[in-house]
Amino acid sequence: MLEVKDLKVNYGAVQALDGISLTVNDGEIVSLIGANGAGKTTTLRTITGLEKAASGSIVFDGHDLRKTEPSKIINLKLAHVPEGRHIFPEMTVEENLEMGAYADPVGMSETMQDVYTRFPRLKERRRQLAGTLSGGEQQMLAVGRALMAKPKMILMDEPSMGLSPLLVQEIFDIIQEVNKQGITILLVEQNAQMALSISDRAYVLETGHITIQGKASDLLNDERVKKAYLGQ
Amino acid sequence: MTFSLFFQSIVNGLNLGATYALIALGYTMVYGIIRMINFAHGDFIMIGAYTLFYTVPLMVNNGMPAWLAVFAAIVVCAIVGVLVEIFAYRPVRKAGPMSALITALAMSIFLQNLAMVLFGARPHNVAAIFSLPSVTVAGVTISLNVVLTIAIGLAIMLGLQLFVKKTKLGKAMRAVPQDRDASTLMGINVNKIITVTFAIGSALAAVAALMYCTTYPRVTNNMGTTMGMKAFIAAVLGGIGVIPGAMLGGVLIGLIEVFVRLFAPGWYEAVTYGTLIVILLVKPSGILGRNTGEKV
Ligand SMILES: Nc1ncnc2c1ncn2[C@@H]1O[C@H](COP(=O)(O)OP(=O)(O)O)[C@@H](O)[C@H]1O
Ligand SMILES: [Mg+2]
């Protein structure tokens, strides 16, 4: 479904990605783990066109994303829940969800009902300005907003960041539920233990290189992964 | 002060204030979306006013109502605004705020000099746009022309509020200033929205030109400098980047101008800038500005 090949990305003179390749198949949860600054966010942002690649290829569902105008990528049903949530703080919760359906407003009210059923909290707060929500609620809103686009695949960047352990569990449950409904997930996480436990496969990114890849269950038992990312 | 004078001053203040408000909206919308003060915005009023100067007689000679000329002014201003954005501002957008500032100042000087070359330095008098009578109610004489322009100004502001709150394009215009990356991810073409914002802001300047020329029918190549400065103060006073703030700030500056001129003619600048300084000391983000979020 998503195929990234030899992707290189630079920020000025700084090389953030030095030729990474990864594949996500239809229906999978794949996680991308790695330390702070490894290039995880850069990978996701380049896939959805927020950063420009220096070279390499990104193909989603047969479309060359490097040649796709960034604002048109959502039309291919590829959504991105960015690091730091990026909700619209001065819009209400409901307006944020409406923005999620901006590219494809057909059937918006039903999709919104589904989102409200999944996140009752958002329904309670639907007239509230999104900037006044708690961190956990904002994260739910960011996921809800992505679902409003009726995506085939969602890129999620550190959805558990800054959340209480209870909310972390909740967000991982939601990711699994969403995936069971047929949405493919590429998950970026620092919480490697949790990410690997819900994923089919995983990649380990170290300073712009993919160093380890394989089945998530194998990575959970990999000595290098255990040492560097699982604190064992 | 008699009641009659007081009431008339309120009307005049609202008239001037609504004009400033429409101009302030142009500053604030552009600032909101690209964090840049478009110093050439004041000159768009001049362009609108010259368009009225040439098209009002055209309308009248063809048996059409003079005010239809405003549509010509709107089209001309919107086109100039879009061209300025695409060819002058967009290329320097990534070069930092100082380059943008200098480009905008240069654009202002360029437009004023271009007008001087095209139309000369001598003031032009715009023919009457509205010719409604004055009425006397309870001893107060009011020009219905002025009442009409206030009504037009308020209607446009109300329309703009509804537009940004309710329409898809309006929502995109609110989304882009709040979060550009998220807007792109939602499917909003950010460059297109910036262009639309310039078009709307410039079109509002054309309407402001109509309102201004109804009361003060004189056009000069540098009329935009003073008008622009006052409207810019209004935008900052109300909270730059905030649409209702520009409206409130404009009306306040208009009322202050009329009343100070009435009581203490020499004190006008001192009072206006004094108000601005006091408000910014008390609330740095302006009356309706949010203290949280990005700073000005
Ligand atoms: N906008 C930027 N400008 C310059 N360097 C950046 C920018 N964003 C990220 N980087 C650098 O690129 C590298 C990868 O960052 P990032 O993709 O954010 O990593 P991660 O998400 O894995 O923490 C880091 O060295 C970071 O400092
Ligand atoms: Mg990151």
Coordinates of C-alpha atoms and ligand atoms in Angstrom, one line a residue:
Chain A
M1 CA 0.0 0.0 0.0
L2 CA 2.9 2.4 0.9
E3 CA 6.3 1.9 -0.5
V4 CA 9.2 4.2 0.4
K5 CA 12.5 3.6 -1.4
D6 CA 16.0 5.2 -0.8
L7 CA 14.4 8.3 0.7
K8 CA 16.9 11.1 1.4
V9 CA 15.9 14.3 3.1
N10 CA 18.0 17.3 4.1
Y11 CA 17.4 20.3 6.2
G12 CA 19.8 22.7 4.6
A13 CA 23.2 21.1 5.2
V14 CA 21.9 18.7 7.8
Q15 CA 21.0 15.3 6.4
A16 CA 18.0 13.9 8.3
L17 CA 17.3 10.8 6.3
D18 CA 20.1 8.9 4.5
G19 CA 18.3 6.6 2.1
I20 CA 15.6 4.8 4.0
S21 CA 13.3 2.2 2.5
L22 CA 10.1 0.8 4.1
T23 CA 6.9 -0.9 3.0
V24 CA 3.5 -1.1 4.6
N25 CA 1.0 -3.6 3.3
D26 CA -2.7 -3.3 3.2
G27 CA -4.3 -3.8 6.6
E28 CA -1.0 -3.9 8.6
I29 CA 0.1 -1.9 11.7
V30 CA 3.7 -1.1 11.1
S31 CA 5.7 0.8 13.6
L32 CA 8.8 3.0 13.2
I33 CA 10.7 3.3 16.4
G34 CA 13.9 5.1 17.3
A35 CA 15.4 7.6 19.6
N36 CA 14.7 11.3 19.6
G37 CA 16.1 13.0 16.5
A38 CA 16.4 9.7 14.5
G39 CA 14.3 11.1 11.7
K40 CA 10.9 9.5 12.4
T41 CA 8.9 12.7 12.1
T42 CA 10.8 13.7 9.0
T43 CA 9.9 10.4 7.4
L44 CA 6.2 10.9 8.0
R45 CA 6.3 14.6 7.0
T46 CA 8.0 13.8 3.8
I47 CA 5.5 11.1 2.9
T48 CA 2.6 13.6 3.1
G49 CA 4.6 16.3 1.4
L50 CA 5.2 18.7 4.3
E51 CA 9.0 18.3 3.7
K52 CA 10.7 17.9 0.3
A53 CA 12.7 14.8 -0.4
A54 CA 16.1 15.2 -1.9
S55 CA 15.9 11.8 -3.7
G56 CA 14.1 8.5 -3.5
S57 CA 10.6 7.4 -4.2
I58 CA 7.3 7.4 -2.2
V59 CA 4.4 5.4 -3.8
F60 CA 1.0 5.2 -2.1
D61 CA -1.7 3.1 -3.8
G62 CA 0.1 3.4 -7.1
H63 CA 0.5 7.2 -6.8
D64 CA 3.9 8.9 -6.8
L65 CA 3.5 11.1 -3.8
R66 CA 6.6 13.1 -4.6
K67 CA 4.8 14.3 -7.7
T68 CA 1.5 14.9 -5.9
E69 CA 0.6 18.4 -4.7
P70 CA 0.7 18.1 -0.8
S71 CA -2.8 19.4 -0.3
K72 CA -4.1 16.7 -2.8
I73 CA -2.6 13.8 -0.8
I74 CA -5.6 13.5 1.5
N75 CA -7.7 12.9 -1.6
L76 CA -5.8 9.6 -2.0
K77 CA -7.2 8.7 1.5
L78 CA -3.8 8.9 3.3
A79 CA -4.3 10.8 6.6
H80 CA -1.5 12.0 8.9
V81 CA -1.9 12.7 12.7
P82 CA 1.1 14.9 13.1
E83 CA 3.5 15.1 16.1
G84 CA 2.2 17.6 18.5
R85 CA -1.4 17.1 17.4
H86 CA -1.7 20.3 15.3
I87 CA -5.4 20.8 16.0
F88 CA -6.9 24.2 15.1
P89 CA -6.9 25.8 18.5
E90 CA -9.3 28.7 17.8
M91 CA -11.9 26.5 16.2
T92 CA -14.4 24.4 18.1
V93 CA -14.1 20.7 18.4
E94 CA -16.8 20.2 15.9
E95 CA -15.3 22.7 13.5
N96 CA -12.0 20.8 13.8
L97 CA -13.8 17.6 12.8
E98 CA -15.4 19.4 9.9
M99 CA -12.0 20.4 8.7
G100 CA -11.1 16.7 8.7
A101 CA -13.8 16.2 6.1
Y102 CA -12.7 19.3 4.1
A103 CA -11.5 17.3 1.1
D104 CA -14.4 14.9 1.1
P105 CA -17.5 16.2 2.8
V106 CA -19.8 13.6 1.5
G107 CA -21.5 11.7 4.3
M108 CA -19.8 14.0 6.9
S109 CA -22.6 13.8 9.5
E110 CA -22.5 10.0 9.6
T111 CA -18.7 9.9 9.9
M112 CA -19.0 12.5 12.7
Q113 CA -21.5 10.4 14.5
D114 CA -19.1 7.4 14.3
V115 CA -16.3 9.6 15.7
Y116 CA -18.5 10.8 18.5
T117 CA -19.4 7.2 19.3
R118 CA -15.8 6.3 19.5
F119 CA -14.9 9.5 21.5
P120 CA -17.8 10.4 23.7
R121 CA -15.6 13.0 25.3
L122 CA -15.4 15.0 22.1
K123 CA -19.1 15.0 21.7
E124 CA -19.5 16.5 25.2
R125 CA -17.0 19.2 24.3
R126 CA -18.1 19.8 20.7
R127 CA -18.8 23.5 21.1
Q128 CA -15.6 24.1 23.1
L129 CA -12.6 25.7 21.5
A130 CA -10.1 23.0 20.7
G131 CA -7.2 25.0 22.2
T132 CA -8.9 24.7 25.7
L133 CA -8.9 20.8 25.6
S134 CA -6.5 18.8 27.7
G135 CA -3.6 17.1 26.0
G136 CA -5.4 13.7 25.9
E137 CA -8.5 15.2 24.5
Q138 CA -6.5 17.1 21.8
Q139 CA -4.9 13.8 20.8
M140 CA -8.3 12.2 20.6
L141 CA -9.4 15.1 18.4
A142 CA -6.4 14.8 16.2
V143 CA -7.2 11.1 15.6
G144 CA -10.9 11.9 15.2
R145 CA -10.1 14.6 12.7
A146 CA -8.0 12.1 10.7
L147 CA -10.9 9.6 10.7
M148 CA -13.2 12.3 9.3
A149 CA -11.3 12.0 6.0
K150 CA -12.4 8.3 5.7
P151 CA -8.8 7.3 5.2
K152 CA -7.4 4.0 3.9
M153 CA -4.2 4.6 5.8
I154 CA -3.2 6.8 8.8
L155 CA 0.3 7.9 9.6
M156 CA 0.5 8.5 13.4
D157 CA 3.3 10.5 15.0
E158 CA 3.8 9.8 18.7
P159 CA 0.1 9.7 19.6
S160 CA 1.0 8.7 23.2
M161 CA 3.4 11.6 23.8
G162 CA 2.7 13.5 27.0
L163 CA -0.3 11.3 28.0
S164 CA -1.0 9.6 31.3
P165 CA -0.5 5.8 31.3
L166 CA -4.3 5.3 31.3
L167 CA -4.7 7.5 28.2
V168 CA -1.7 5.8 26.6
Q169 CA -3.5 2.5 26.9
E170 CA -6.7 4.0 25.6
I171 CA -5.0 5.5 22.5
F172 CA -3.3 2.2 21.7
D173 CA -6.7 0.4 22.0
I174 CA -8.1 2.9 19.6
I175 CA -5.3 2.4 17.1
Q176 CA -6.0 -1.4 17.2
E177 CA -9.8 -0.8 16.8
V178 CA -9.3 1.5 13.9
N179 CA -7.0 -1.0 12.3
K180 CA -9.6 -3.8 12.7
Q181 CA -12.0 -1.7 10.7
G182 CA -9.6 -2.0 7.8
I183 CA -7.4 1.1 8.1
T184 CA -3.7 0.5 7.6
I185 CA -1.4 2.2 10.2
L186 CA 2.1 3.4 10.1
L187 CA 2.9 4.3 13.8
V188 CA 5.8 6.3 15.0
E189 CA 6.5 5.8 18.7
Q190 CA 9.1 6.3 21.4
N191 CA 7.1 3.9 23.5
A192 CA 8.6 0.9 21.7
Q193 CA 7.2 -1.7 24.1
M194 CA 3.6 -0.7 23.5
A195 CA 4.1 0.0 19.8
L196 CA 5.7 -3.4 19.1
S197 CA 3.0 -5.2 21.1
I198 CA 0.3 -4.0 18.7
S199 CA 2.2 -4.1 15.5
D200 CA 2.6 -6.7 12.8
R201 CA 6.0 -5.5 11.7
A202 CA 8.5 -2.8 12.7
Y203 CA 11.5 -0.7 11.6
V204 CA 14.2 0.7 13.8
L205 CA 15.5 4.1 12.7
E206 CA 18.9 5.4 13.9
T207 CA 20.1 8.8 12.7
G208 CA 18.6 8.6 9.3
H209 CA 19.2 4.9 8.7
I210 CA 17.0 1.8 9.1
T211 CA 19.1 -0.5 11.2
I212 CA 16.8 -3.3 12.2
Q213 CA 13.5 -4.5 10.6
G214 CA 11.3 -7.5 11.0
K215 CA 8.2 -9.0 12.6
A216 CA 7.2 -7.0 15.7
S217 CA 7.2 -10.2 17.8
D218 CA 10.8 -10.9 16.7
L219 CA 11.9 -7.4 17.5
L220 CA 10.5 -7.7 21.0
N221 CA 13.0 -10.5 21.6
D222 CA 15.9 -8.9 19.7
E223 CA 18.8 -8.3 22.0
R224 CA 19.8 -5.0 20.4
V225 CA 16.2 -3.7 20.5
K226 CA 15.7 -4.9 24.1
K227 CA 18.9 -3.1 25.1
A228 CA 18.4 0.2 23.3
Y229 CA 14.6 0.7 23.2
L230 CA 13.0 -1.6 25.8
G231 CA 15.2 -0.8 28.7
Q232 CA 15.9 -4.5 29.4
Chain B
M1 CA -22.3 70.8 23.0
T2 CA -25.8 70.6 21.6
F3 CA -27.5 67.3 21.1
S4 CA -27.6 68.0 17.4
L5 CA -23.9 68.4 17.2
F6 CA -23.3 65.3 19.3
F7 CA -25.5 63.2 17.3
Q8 CA -24.0 64.4 14.0
S9 CA -20.5 63.7 15.3
I10 CA -21.6 60.2 16.2
V11 CA -22.8 59.7 12.7
N12 CA -19.6 61.2 11.2
G13 CA -17.5 59.1 13.5
L14 CA -19.2 55.9 12.6
N15 CA -18.9 56.8 8.9
L16 CA -15.2 57.4 9.1
G17 CA -14.8 54.5 11.5
A18 CA -16.6 52.0 9.2
T19 CA -14.2 53.2 6.4
Y20 CA -11.2 52.6 8.7
A21 CA -12.6 49.3 9.7
L22 CA -12.8 48.0 6.1
I23 CA -9.2 49.0 5.5
A24 CA -8.1 47.6 8.9
L25 CA -9.7 44.3 7.8
G26 CA -7.3 44.1 4.9
Y27 CA -4.2 44.6 7.2
T28 CA -5.5 42.1 9.7
M29 CA -6.5 39.3 7.4
V30 CA -3.2 39.5 5.6
Y31 CA -1.3 39.7 8.8
G32 CA -3.3 36.8 10.2
I33 CA -2.4 34.5 7.3
I34 CA 1.2 35.4 6.5
R35 CA 2.3 37.4 9.6
M36 CA 3.3 40.3 7.4
I37 CA 2.2 44.0 7.5
N38 CA 1.2 44.8 4.0
F39 CA 2.4 48.4 3.9
A40 CA 1.1 48.8 0.4
H41 CA -2.5 48.1 1.6
G42 CA -3.2 51.8 2.1
D43 CA -2.3 52.4 -1.5
F44 CA -5.0 50.0 -2.6
I45 CA -7.5 52.6 -1.5
M46 CA -5.9 55.1 -3.8
I47 CA -6.2 52.6 -6.6
G48 CA -9.8 52.1 -5.8
A49 CA -10.4 55.9 -5.6
Y50 CA -8.7 56.5 -9.0
T51 CA -10.8 53.7 -10.5
L52 CA -13.9 55.5 -9.1
F53 CA -12.7 58.8 -10.5
Y54 CA -12.6 57.3 -14.0
T55 CA -15.6 54.9 -13.9
V56 CA -18.2 57.0 -12.1
P57 CA -18.6 59.4 -15.1
L58 CA -18.6 56.4 -17.4
M59 CA -21.5 54.9 -15.5
V60 CA -23.4 58.2 -15.4
N61 CA -22.9 58.9 -19.1
N62 CA -24.3 55.5 -19.9
G63 CA -27.4 56.1 -17.8
M64 CA -26.4 53.7 -15.0
P65 CA -26.3 54.5 -11.3
A66 CA -22.9 55.9 -10.3
W67 CA -22.4 53.5 -7.4
L68 CA -22.1 50.6 -9.9
A69 CA -18.6 51.9 -10.4
V70 CA -17.7 50.3 -7.1
F71 CA -17.7 46.9 -8.8
A72 CA -15.1 48.2 -11.2
A73 CA -13.0 49.4 -8.2
I74 CA -13.4 46.0 -6.5
V75 CA -12.2 44.1 -9.6
V76 CA -9.3 46.4 -10.1
C77 CA -8.2 46.4 -6.5
A78 CA -8.6 42.6 -6.2
I79 CA -6.5 42.1 -9.3
V80 CA -3.8 44.5 -8.1
G81 CA -3.8 42.8 -4.7
V82 CA -3.4 39.4 -6.2
L83 CA -0.7 40.5 -8.6
V84 CA 1.2 42.2 -5.7
E85 CA 1.0 39.0 -3.7
I86 CA 2.0 36.6 -6.4
F87 CA 4.8 38.6 -8.0
A88 CA 6.2 40.7 -5.2
Y89 CA 5.5 39.0 -1.8
R90 CA 5.4 35.3 -2.6
P91 CA 9.0 35.2 -3.9
V92 CA 10.3 36.7 -0.7
R93 CA 8.0 34.9 1.7
K94 CA 10.6 32.4 2.8
A95 CA 13.3 35.1 3.1
G96 CA 12.2 36.2 6.5
P97 CA 10.2 39.1 7.9
M98 CA 12.7 41.8 7.2
S99 CA 12.7 41.1 3.4
A100 CA 8.9 41.0 3.4
L101 CA 8.7 44.3 5.3
I102 CA 11.1 46.0 2.9
T103 CA 9.3 44.6 -0.2
A104 CA 6.0 45.9 1.2
L105 CA 7.4 49.4 1.8
A106 CA 9.0 49.4 -1.7
M107 CA 5.7 48.3 -3.2
S108 CA 3.9 51.2 -1.5
I109 CA 6.4 53.7 -2.9
F110 CA 6.2 52.0 -6.3
L111 CA 2.4 52.2 -6.4
Q112 CA 2.4 55.9 -5.3
N113 CA 5.0 56.8 -7.9
L114 CA 3.2 54.8 -10.6
A115 CA 0.0 56.8 -9.8
M116 CA 2.0 60.0 -10.0
V117 CA 3.3 59.1 -13.5
L118 CA -0.1 58.0 -14.7
F119 CA -2.4 60.6 -13.1
G120 CA -0.1 63.4 -12.0
A121 CA 0.4 64.9 -8.6
R122 CA -2.6 67.2 -8.8
P123 CA -5.7 66.0 -6.8
H124 CA -8.7 64.7 -8.7
N125 CA -12.2 65.2 -7.7
V126 CA -14.5 62.2 -7.8
A127 CA -18.0 63.0 -9.1
A128 CA -20.9 62.5 -6.7
I129 CA -21.5 58.8 -6.2
F130 CA -24.7 58.9 -4.1
S131 CA -27.1 61.8 -4.4
L132 CA -29.5 61.2 -1.5
P133 CA -31.0 64.2 0.3
S134 CA -30.3 65.2 3.9
V135 CA -33.1 64.7 6.4
T136 CA -33.9 66.5 9.6
V137 CA -35.1 64.4 12.4
A138 CA -35.8 66.1 15.8
G139 CA -33.7 69.1 14.9
V140 CA -30.7 67.0 13.7
T141 CA -29.8 67.2 10.1
I142 CA -28.2 64.1 8.7
S143 CA -27.0 63.3 5.2
L144 CA -28.6 60.1 4.0
N145 CA -25.5 59.5 1.8
V146 CA -23.5 59.1 5.1
V147 CA -26.2 56.8 6.6
L148 CA -26.0 54.7 3.5
T149 CA -22.3 54.3 3.5
I150 CA -22.4 53.4 7.2
A151 CA -25.0 50.8 6.3
I152 CA -22.8 49.5 3.4
G153 CA -19.8 49.2 5.7
L154 CA -21.7 47.4 8.4
A155 CA -23.3 45.1 5.9
I156 CA -20.0 44.1 4.4
M157 CA -18.5 43.5 7.8
L158 CA -21.4 41.3 8.8
G159 CA -21.2 39.5 5.5
L160 CA -17.5 38.9 6.0
Q161 CA -18.1 37.4 9.5
L162 CA -20.8 35.1 8.1
F163 CA -18.5 34.2 5.2
V164 CA -15.5 33.2 7.4
K165 CA -17.7 31.4 9.9
K166 CA -20.0 29.5 7.6
T167 CA -18.5 28.8 4.2
K168 CA -15.9 26.2 3.3
L169 CA -13.6 28.8 1.8
G170 CA -14.1 31.0 4.9
K171 CA -13.2 28.1 7.2
A172 CA -10.1 27.4 5.2
M173 CA -9.2 31.1 5.6
R174 CA -9.5 30.8 9.3
A175 CA -7.6 27.4 9.4
V176 CA -4.5 28.5 7.5
P177 CA -3.4 31.2 10.0
Q178 CA -3.9 28.8 12.9
D179 CA -1.9 25.9 11.5
R180 CA -0.5 25.8 8.0
D181 CA 0.8 22.2 8.1
A182 CA -2.5 20.9 9.5
S183 CA -4.4 22.9 6.8
T184 CA -2.3 21.3 4.1
L185 CA -3.0 17.9 5.6
M186 CA -6.7 18.6 5.5
G187 CA -6.5 19.3 1.8
I188 CA -6.3 23.1 1.8
N189 CA -4.0 24.6 -0.8
V190 CA -2.3 27.2 1.4
N191 CA -1.0 29.4 -1.5
K192 CA -4.5 29.6 -3.0
I193 CA -6.0 30.7 0.3
I194 CA -3.3 33.4 0.7
T195 CA -4.2 34.7 -2.7
V196 CA -7.9 34.7 -1.9
T197 CA -7.2 36.5 1.3
F198 CA -5.3 39.2 -0.6
A199 CA -8.1 39.5 -3.1
I200 CA -10.7 39.9 -0.4
G201 CA -8.6 42.3 1.6
S202 CA -8.0 44.5 -1.5
A203 CA -11.7 44.3 -2.5
L204 CA -12.6 45.7 0.9
A205 CA -10.1 48.6 0.3
A206 CA -12.2 49.3 -2.9
V207 CA -15.4 49.5 -0.8
A208 CA -13.5 51.7 1.7
A209 CA -12.5 54.0 -1.2
L210 CA -16.2 54.3 -2.2
M211 CA -17.2 55.2 1.4
Y212 CA -14.3 57.7 1.7
C213 CA -15.0 59.3 -1.7
T214 CA -18.7 59.7 -0.9
T215 CA -17.7 62.0 2.0
Y216 CA -14.3 63.4 0.8
P217 CA -14.3 63.2 -3.0
R218 CA -10.6 64.0 -3.5
V219 CA -8.1 61.6 -4.9
T220 CA -4.3 62.0 -4.6
N221 CA -1.5 59.6 -5.3
N222 CA -0.5 59.5 -1.6
M223 CA -3.9 59.5 0.0
G224 CA -3.2 55.9 1.1
T225 CA -0.4 56.8 3.4
T226 CA -2.5 58.6 6.1
M227 CA -5.6 56.4 5.6
G228 CA -3.4 53.3 5.8
M229 CA -1.6 54.5 8.9
K230 CA -4.9 55.2 10.7
A231 CA -6.4 51.9 9.7
F232 CA -3.2 50.1 10.7
I233 CA -3.5 51.7 14.1
A234 CA -7.1 50.5 14.2
A235 CA -6.1 47.0 13.4
V236 CA -3.4 46.9 16.1
L237 CA -5.8 48.5 18.6
G238 CA -8.4 45.9 18.0
G239 CA -5.9 43.1 18.0
I240 CA -4.1 42.4 14.8
G241 CA -5.0 39.2 13.1
V242 CA -8.5 39.2 14.7
I243 CA -11.3 40.1 12.3
P244 CA -13.8 41.5 14.8
G245 CA -10.9 43.4 16.4
A246 CA -10.3 45.3 13.1
M247 CA -13.9 46.3 13.0
L248 CA -14.0 47.5 16.6
G249 CA -10.6 49.3 16.3
G250 CA -11.7 51.0 13.1
V251 CA -14.9 52.3 14.6
L252 CA -13.1 53.5 17.7
I253 CA -10.4 55.3 15.8
G254 CA -13.1 57.0 13.6
L255 CA -15.1 58.2 16.7
I256 CA -11.9 59.4 18.4
E257 CA -10.9 61.3 15.4
V258 CA -14.2 63.1 15.0
F259 CA -14.6 63.9 18.6
V260 CA -11.1 65.1 19.3
R261 CA -11.2 67.3 16.2
L262 CA -14.4 68.8 17.6
F263 CA -13.1 69.5 21.1
A264 CA -9.3 69.9 20.8
P265 CA -8.4 70.1 17.1
G266 CA -4.7 70.2 17.7
W267 CA -4.7 67.1 19.9
Y268 CA -5.9 64.6 17.4
E269 CA -2.6 62.7 16.8
A270 CA -1.7 62.8 20.5
V271 CA -5.0 61.3 21.6
T272 CA -5.0 58.6 18.9
Y273 CA -1.5 57.4 19.5
G274 CA -2.0 57.9 23.3
T275 CA -5.0 55.6 23.2
L276 CA -3.0 53.0 21.2
I277 CA -0.1 53.2 23.7
V278 CA -2.4 52.9 26.7
I279 CA -4.3 49.9 25.3
L280 CA -1.1 48.1 24.3
L281 CA 0.3 48.7 27.8
V282 CA -2.8 47.2 29.4
K283 CA -3.3 44.5 26.8
P284 CA -0.3 44.1 24.4
S285 CA -2.3 41.9 22.0
G286 CA -5.0 44.6 21.4
I287 CA -8.5 44.8 22.6
L288 CA -9.8 41.5 21.2
G289 CA -6.4 39.9 20.6
R290 CA -5.5 36.8 22.4
N291 CA -2.6 37.0 24.8
T292 CA -1.9 33.4 24.3
G293 CA -0.8 32.1 20.9
E294 CA 1.6 33.9 18.6
K295 CA 2.8 37.3 19.6
V296 CA 2.7 40.3 17.4
Ligands
LIG1 N1 12.7 21.9 10.6 C1 14.0 21.4 10.8 N2 15.1 22.1 10.5 C2 16.3 21.6 10.7 N3 16.5 20.4 11.2 C3 15.5 19.6 11.5 C4 14.2 20.1 11.4 N4 13.3 19.1 11.8 C5 14.1 18.1 12.2 N5 15.4 18.4 12.1 C6 16.6 17.6 12.4 O1 16.4 16.4 11.7 C7 16.7 15.2 12.5 C8 15.5 14.3 12.5 O2 14.5 14.9 13.3 P1 13.0 14.3 13.5 O3 12.6 13.8 12.2 O4 12.2 15.3 14.1 O5 13.3 13.1 14.4 P2 12.4 12.3 15.4 O6 11.0 12.5 15.0 O7 12.8 10.9 15.2 O8 12.7 12.7 16.8 C9 17.1 15.8 13.8 O9 18.5 15.9 13.8 C10 16.5 17.1 13.8 O10 17.3 18.0 14.6
MG2 MG 9.4 13.2 16.1

